[in-house]
Tab-separated table of C-alpha atoms in Angstrom:
chain	number	residue	atom	x	y	z
A	26	MET	CA	25.844	36.764	35.345
A	27	LYS	CA	22.746	37.386	37.505
A	28	ASN	CA	22.938	41.104	36.658
A	29	ILE	CA	23.028	40.322	32.943
A	30	ILE	CA	19.965	38.061	33.216
A	31	TYR	CA	18.125	40.716	35.224
A	32	LEU	CA	18.941	43.379	32.598
A	33	ILE	CA	17.673	41.098	29.803
A	34	LEU	CA	14.391	40.567	31.704
A	35	ILE	CA	13.940	44.305	32.195
A	36	LEU	CA	14.550	45.013	28.522
A	37	THR	CA	12.188	42.230	27.497
A	38	PHE	CA	9.277	43.343	29.648
A	39	SER	CA	9.753	47.009	28.771
A	40	SER	CA	8.962	46.147	25.153
A	41	ILE	CA	5.593	47.216	23.761
A	42	ASN	CA	5.130	43.593	22.742
A	43	ALA	CA	5.616	42.267	26.258
A	44	GLN	CA	2.873	43.887	28.297
A	45	ILE	CA	1.694	42.851	31.742
A	46	PHE	CA	-2.113	43.045	31.935
A	47	GLY	CA	-4.068	42.922	35.169
A	48	ASN	CA	-7.753	42.118	35.726
A	49	ASP	CA	-9.140	45.466	34.565
A	50	PRO	CA	-11.672	45.049	31.731
A	51	GLU	CA	-10.684	45.953	28.197
A	52	ILE	CA	-12.776	48.226	25.956
A	53	LYS	CA	-13.272	47.440	22.260
A	54	ILE	CA	-14.020	50.214	19.772
A	55	ALA	CA	-15.324	48.922	16.460
A	56	ASP	CA	-15.520	50.498	12.995
A	57	ILE	CA	-12.457	52.699	13.244
A	58	THR	CA	-10.457	52.841	10.003
A	59	ASN	CA	-6.802	52.085	9.507
A	60	GLU	CA	-6.223	55.500	7.925
A	61	ASN	CA	-7.289	57.427	11.040
A	62	VAL	CA	-7.020	55.129	14.048
A	63	TRP	CA	-3.733	56.386	15.467
A	64	GLN	CA	-4.400	60.086	14.886
A	65	ILE	CA	-7.782	59.707	16.655
A	66	THR	CA	-6.111	57.817	19.525
A	67	GLU	CA	-3.403	60.466	19.799
A	68	MET	CA	-5.992	63.275	19.949
A	69	ALA	CA	-8.016	61.396	22.616
A	70	LEU	CA	-4.888	60.960	24.766
A	71	VAL	CA	-3.863	64.590	24.448
A	72	GLU	CA	-7.341	65.898	25.249
A	73	ASN	CA	-7.285	63.786	28.415
A	74	GLU	CA	-3.865	65.238	29.288
A	75	PHE	CA	-1.962	62.056	28.541
A	76	SER	CA	0.751	61.574	25.912
A	77	VAL	CA	1.874	59.038	23.332
A	78	GLY	CA	4.701	56.649	24.236
A	79	ASP	CA	5.892	53.634	22.230
A	80	PHE	CA	4.337	53.287	18.786
A	81	LYS	CA	4.537	50.362	16.359
A	82	PRO	CA	1.950	51.014	13.636
A	83	GLY	CA	3.148	48.067	11.557
A	84	GLU	CA	2.210	45.744	14.436
A	85	GLY	CA	-0.961	47.666	15.354
A	86	LEU	CA	0.332	48.671	18.797
A	87	LEU	CA	0.594	51.894	20.786
A	88	ASN	CA	1.323	52.662	24.445
A	89	SER	CA	0.751	55.911	26.269
A	90	ASN	CA	3.609	57.316	28.263
A	91	TRP	CA	3.500	56.519	31.973
A	92	ILE	CA	0.314	57.712	33.647
A	93	THR	CA	1.047	58.412	37.322
A	94	TRP	CA	-1.081	59.030	40.411
A	95	LYS	CA	-1.031	58.686	44.185
A	96	SER	CA	-3.246	56.405	46.243
A	97	ILE	CA	-3.012	56.635	50.042
A	98	MET	CA	0.349	58.395	49.609
A	99	ILE	CA	1.684	55.557	47.437
A	100	ASN	CA	2.953	56.399	43.936
A	101	ASN	CA	1.329	54.384	41.150
A	102	ARG	CA	1.830	54.234	37.407
A	103	ALA	CA	0.491	52.416	34.334
A	104	HIS	CA	0.348	52.541	30.552
A	105	LEU	CA	-2.739	52.742	28.427
A	106	HIS	CA	-2.242	50.041	25.827
A	107	PHE	CA	-3.946	50.141	22.412
A	108	SER	CA	-4.002	47.256	19.962
A	109	TYR	CA	-5.647	47.436	16.528
A	110	ASN	CA	-6.926	44.546	14.412
A	111	ASP	CA	-9.741	44.130	11.861
A	112	ASN	CA	-10.992	47.727	12.241
A	113	THR	CA	-11.298	47.284	16.010
A	114	LEU	CA	-9.228	49.154	18.579
A	115	THR	CA	-8.803	47.523	22.012
A	116	VAL	CA	-7.970	49.723	25.029
A	117	ARG	CA	-6.406	48.185	28.147
A	118	ILE	CA	-4.421	49.057	31.229
A	119	ALA	CA	-0.922	47.609	31.114
A	120	ASN	CA	2.150	47.410	33.328
A	121	ARG	CA	0.400	48.792	36.412
A	122	SER	CA	2.791	49.045	39.318
A	123	TYR	CA	3.395	50.831	42.606
A	124	LYS	CA	6.512	52.346	44.157
A	125	THR	CA	8.308	50.595	47.014
A	126	ASP	CA	11.573	51.252	48.808
A	127	LYS	CA	13.247	48.844	46.380
A	128	GLY	CA	11.665	50.079	43.143
A	129	TRP	CA	8.465	49.363	41.220
A	130	ASP	CA	6.403	46.250	41.936
A	131	GLU	CA	3.538	44.836	39.906
A	132	ALA	CA	0.169	45.946	41.263
A	133	ILE	CA	-2.386	43.274	42.155
A	134	GLY	CA	-6.157	43.563	41.705
A	135	LYS	CA	-8.168	46.107	39.742
A	136	LEU	CA	-8.128	49.867	39.505
A	137	SER	CA	-10.784	51.609	41.570
A	138	LYS	CA	-13.954	52.375	39.620
A	139	LYS	CA	-13.164	56.084	39.869
A	140	LYS	CA	-9.620	55.709	38.569
A	141	TYR	CA	-10.724	53.326	35.785
A	142	LYS	CA	-13.306	55.869	34.660
A	143	VAL	CA	-10.755	58.723	34.625
A	144	ILE	CA	-8.004	56.793	32.834
A	145	VAL	CA	-9.509	54.101	30.616
A	146	GLN	CA	-13.180	54.940	30.082
A	147	ALA	CA	-12.538	58.659	29.526
A	148	VAL	CA	-10.052	57.975	26.726
A	149	ALA	CA	-12.291	55.342	25.119
A	150	ASP	CA	-15.250	57.735	25.252
A	151	LYS	CA	-13.180	60.468	23.607
A	152	ILE	CA	-12.059	58.062	20.844
A	153	ASN	CA	-15.714	57.175	20.151
A	154	GLU	CA	-16.667	60.871	20.126
A	155	ILE	CA	-13.943	61.768	17.615
A	156	ASN	CA	-14.541	58.717	15.451
A	157	SER	CA	-18.265	59.562	15.086
A	158	ASN	CA	-17.637	63.134	13.959
A	159	PRO	CA	-16.039	63.772	10.494
A	160	ASP	CA	-14.949	67.275	11.499
A	161	LEU	CA	-13.122	65.930	14.567
A	162	ILE	CA	-11.526	63.190	12.482
A	163	ARG	CA	-10.173	65.800	10.065
A	164	LYS	CA	-8.896	67.835	13.019
A	165	ALA	CA	-7.167	64.749	14.495
A	166	VAL	CA	-5.498	63.943	11.154
A	167	LYS	CA	-4.468	67.521	10.444
A	168	ASN	CA	-2.990	68.188	13.913
A	169	SER	CA	-1.285	64.829	14.430
A	170	LYS	CA	2.365	64.857	15.435
A	171	LEU	CA	2.474	61.082	15.469
A	172	ILE	CA	1.611	60.738	11.766
A	173	PRO	CA	2.109	63.987	9.869
A	174	ALA	CA	-0.843	64.917	7.654
A	175	PHE	CA	-0.893	64.950	3.881
A	176	SER	CA	-0.095	68.314	2.368
A	177	ALA	CA	-0.310	68.873	-1.394
A	178	ILE	CA	1.932	71.955	-1.346
A	179	ASN	CA	5.474	71.802	0.050
A	180	MET	CA	8.512	74.077	-0.225
A	181	VAL	CA	12.155	73.333	-1.052
A	182	GLY	CA	13.884	76.620	-0.423
A	183	ASP	CA	12.106	79.127	-2.688
A	184	VAL	CA	10.645	76.350	-4.855
A	185	LYS	CA	6.970	75.503	-4.396
A	186	ILE	CA	6.206	71.876	-5.208
A	187	LYS	CA	2.492	71.211	-5.651
A	188	LEU	CA	1.093	67.696	-6.121
A	189	LEU	CA	-1.406	67.935	-8.967
A	190	SER	CA	-2.470	64.293	-9.133
A	191	SER	CA	-1.697	60.699	-8.230
A	192	GLU	CA	-2.706	57.515	-9.985
A	193	GLN	CA	-1.719	53.885	-10.458
A	194	ASN	CA	-0.357	52.428	-13.667
A	195	GLU	CA	-1.489	49.049	-14.985
A	196	ASN	CA	0.760	47.272	-12.444
A	197	ASN	CA	-0.495	49.311	-9.446
A	198	ARG	CA	2.717	51.314	-9.273
A	199	PRO	CA	2.079	54.894	-8.092
A	200	ILE	CA	2.658	57.834	-10.415
A	201	PHE	CA	2.748	61.361	-8.955
A	202	LYS	CA	2.514	64.548	-11.027
A	203	PHE	CA	3.751	67.882	-9.667
A	204	ILE	CA	4.002	71.490	-10.796
A	205	VAL	CA	7.273	73.059	-9.598
A	206	THR	CA	7.484	76.865	-9.324
A	207	ASN	CA	10.352	79.237	-8.469
A	208	THR	CA	8.770	81.726	-6.081
A	209	GLY	CA	12.054	83.528	-5.385
A	210	THR	CA	14.011	86.317	-7.060
A	211	LYS	CA	17.030	84.249	-8.277
A	212	THR	CA	17.547	81.478	-10.821
A	213	ILE	CA	17.423	78.041	-9.178
A	214	LYS	CA	18.961	74.780	-10.371
A	215	LEU	CA	17.087	71.826	-8.902
A	216	ALA	CA	17.468	68.043	-8.879
A	217	MET	CA	15.592	65.409	-6.865
A	218	LEU	CA	17.881	62.877	-5.220
A	219	ASP	CA	17.190	59.802	-3.096
A	220	GLY	CA	13.479	59.609	-3.883
A	221	ASP	CA	12.462	56.773	-1.582
A	222	PHE	CA	8.908	55.622	-0.901
A	223	HIS	CA	8.505	54.159	2.593
A	224	ASN	CA	5.841	52.500	4.627
A	225	GLN	CA	5.644	54.757	7.692
A	226	SER	CA	5.959	51.732	9.981
A	227	GLY	CA	9.400	51.178	8.475
A	228	ILE	CA	8.543	48.227	6.259
A	229	GLY	CA	9.247	48.341	2.531
A	230	THR	CA	10.973	50.919	0.363
A	231	ALA	CA	11.247	51.722	-3.295
A	232	ARG	CA	13.291	54.087	-5.426
A	233	SER	CA	11.639	56.692	-7.585
A	234	ARG	CA	12.219	57.655	-11.210
A	235	ILE	CA	11.785	61.334	-12.120
A	236	TYR	CA	10.899	62.972	-15.397
A	237	TRP	CA	11.187	66.766	-15.816
A	238	GLU	CA	9.069	68.425	-18.460
A	239	GLN	CA	11.911	70.937	-18.999
A	240	PRO	CA	15.130	69.115	-18.070
A	241	ASN	CA	18.509	70.807	-18.120
A	242	GLU	CA	20.135	69.989	-21.484
A	243	SER	CA	23.459	69.052	-19.898
A	244	ASN	CA	21.903	66.936	-17.107
A	245	LYS	CA	18.449	65.430	-17.615
A	246	SER	CA	17.991	64.818	-13.887
A	247	THR	CA	17.961	68.555	-13.165
A	248	THR	CA	15.906	71.569	-14.179
A	249	ILE	CA	16.692	75.295	-14.194
A	250	LEU	CA	13.960	77.683	-13.115
A	251	GLN	CA	13.997	81.441	-13.635
A	252	PRO	CA	12.175	83.590	-11.048
A	253	GLY	CA	8.404	83.162	-11.428
A	254	ASN	CA	8.747	80.261	-13.888
A	255	TYR	CA	7.405	76.749	-13.405
A	256	THR	CA	7.718	73.268	-14.907
A	257	ASN	CA	6.054	69.877	-14.491
A	258	LEU	CA	7.589	66.902	-12.777
A	259	GLU	CA	6.480	63.283	-12.883
A	260	VAL	CA	7.646	60.800	-10.243
A	261	ARG	CA	7.193	57.048	-10.791
A	262	ILE	CA	7.699	54.506	-8.054
A	263	GLY	CA	10.166	51.760	-8.881
A	264	GLN	CA	9.485	48.395	-10.433
A	265	GLY	CA	8.204	45.676	-8.128
A	266	TYR	CA	6.435	47.992	-5.697
A	267	TYR	CA	2.682	47.441	-5.766
A	268	LEU	CA	0.168	49.458	-3.784
A	269	GLU	CA	-3.585	49.732	-3.573
A	270	SER	CA	-3.272	52.888	-1.475
A	271	ALA	CA	-0.493	55.189	-0.315
A	272	ILE	CA	-2.144	55.873	3.044
A	273	GLY	CA	0.432	54.941	5.663
A	274	TYR	CA	3.299	55.702	3.320
A	275	ALA	CA	5.670	58.649	2.924
A	276	MET	CA	7.591	59.966	-0.061
A	277	MET	CA	10.976	60.813	1.379
A	278	THR	CA	12.905	63.145	-0.939
A	279	LYS	CA	16.263	64.873	-0.919
A	280	TRP	CA	16.901	67.761	-3.311
A	281	GLU	CA	20.099	69.227	-4.725
A	282	TYR	CA	19.447	72.957	-4.575
A	283	ASN	CA	21.506	75.505	-6.466
A	284	ASN	CA	24.286	73.464	-8.019
A	285	HIS	CA	25.566	71.386	-5.069
A	286	ASN	CA	25.521	74.307	-2.657
A	287	GLU	CA	22.596	72.963	-0.605
A	288	TYR	CA	20.813	69.675	0.032
A	289	LEU	CA	17.248	70.025	1.268
A	290	LYS	CA	14.683	67.424	2.368
A	291	MET	CA	10.963	67.319	1.616
A	292	ASN	CA	8.588	64.567	2.765
A	293	ILE	CA	4.941	64.016	1.803
A	294	TYR	CA	2.786	61.753	3.999
A	295	ASN	CA	-0.362	59.727	3.330
A	296	ILE	CA	-0.786	60.636	-0.318
A	297	PRO	CA	-4.274	59.686	-1.531
A	298	ILE	CA	-4.454	57.465	-4.653
A	299	PRO	CA	-6.146	58.435	-6.897
A	300	TYR	CA	-5.923	62.145	-6.195
A	301	THR	CA	-6.568	65.428	-8.028
A	302	TYR	CA	-5.534	68.730	-6.460
A	303	LYS	CA	-8.298	70.901	-5.007
A	304	GLU	CA	-7.806	74.454	-3.782
A	305	GLY	CA	-6.973	74.434	-0.090
A	306	ASP	CA	-5.355	70.965	0.011
């Protein structure tokens, strides 16, 4: 019974929601937008040779992986903890502990000024630097592995699917318009299946309705493309799903490719609304 209780306590305090904070001061970074905050944070961690750990964007929380160091031959570790609310990112040290013969114990007191500067202040300074530079923000968004960047052109096999525009209808339901081109040398039969629209934090989903400009006569949900040919596709997000923006969302699609022979996935992240394609997107 004691072992079960101990295991429950370990699982509880390992959660990103159950942090242990010491006396080290927090740093608040204001005026950082919801669309870019986590990509900027990720880039700041990576450039300081740290890495991303637990991530709960829906709750505005992120932890670094364990940051480790030695002090007087004693192993130490801690997380950098980031919480985001009202366009302000708060950076703190969490779960600081040191290694003993029996395991890890909670560390008492503050980090040294030198170690605080290297771990906390350096990352906060890098976040401020990126956030104040539009070119660095674009680089952070484009290179993010945490939140994949928006790309207007995606491939399903030899089919190029280019997003031409996005808009909202009168009920704020997203409508996406694509041009779909067969770039290969063989005829392709194509159908979009399982067109879900998800919040990237895992909250909310909606089915999509598709409308081919040139549907297959025997099956309106499919189209047949000869080599070099193209057609238009309109995707409408299902009834009851209202959005002011698609930033933070992903269109998760599965495609039937070549008459049941293959099923291929294609996802598009952070689609701007409204949007009109520009060369290079």
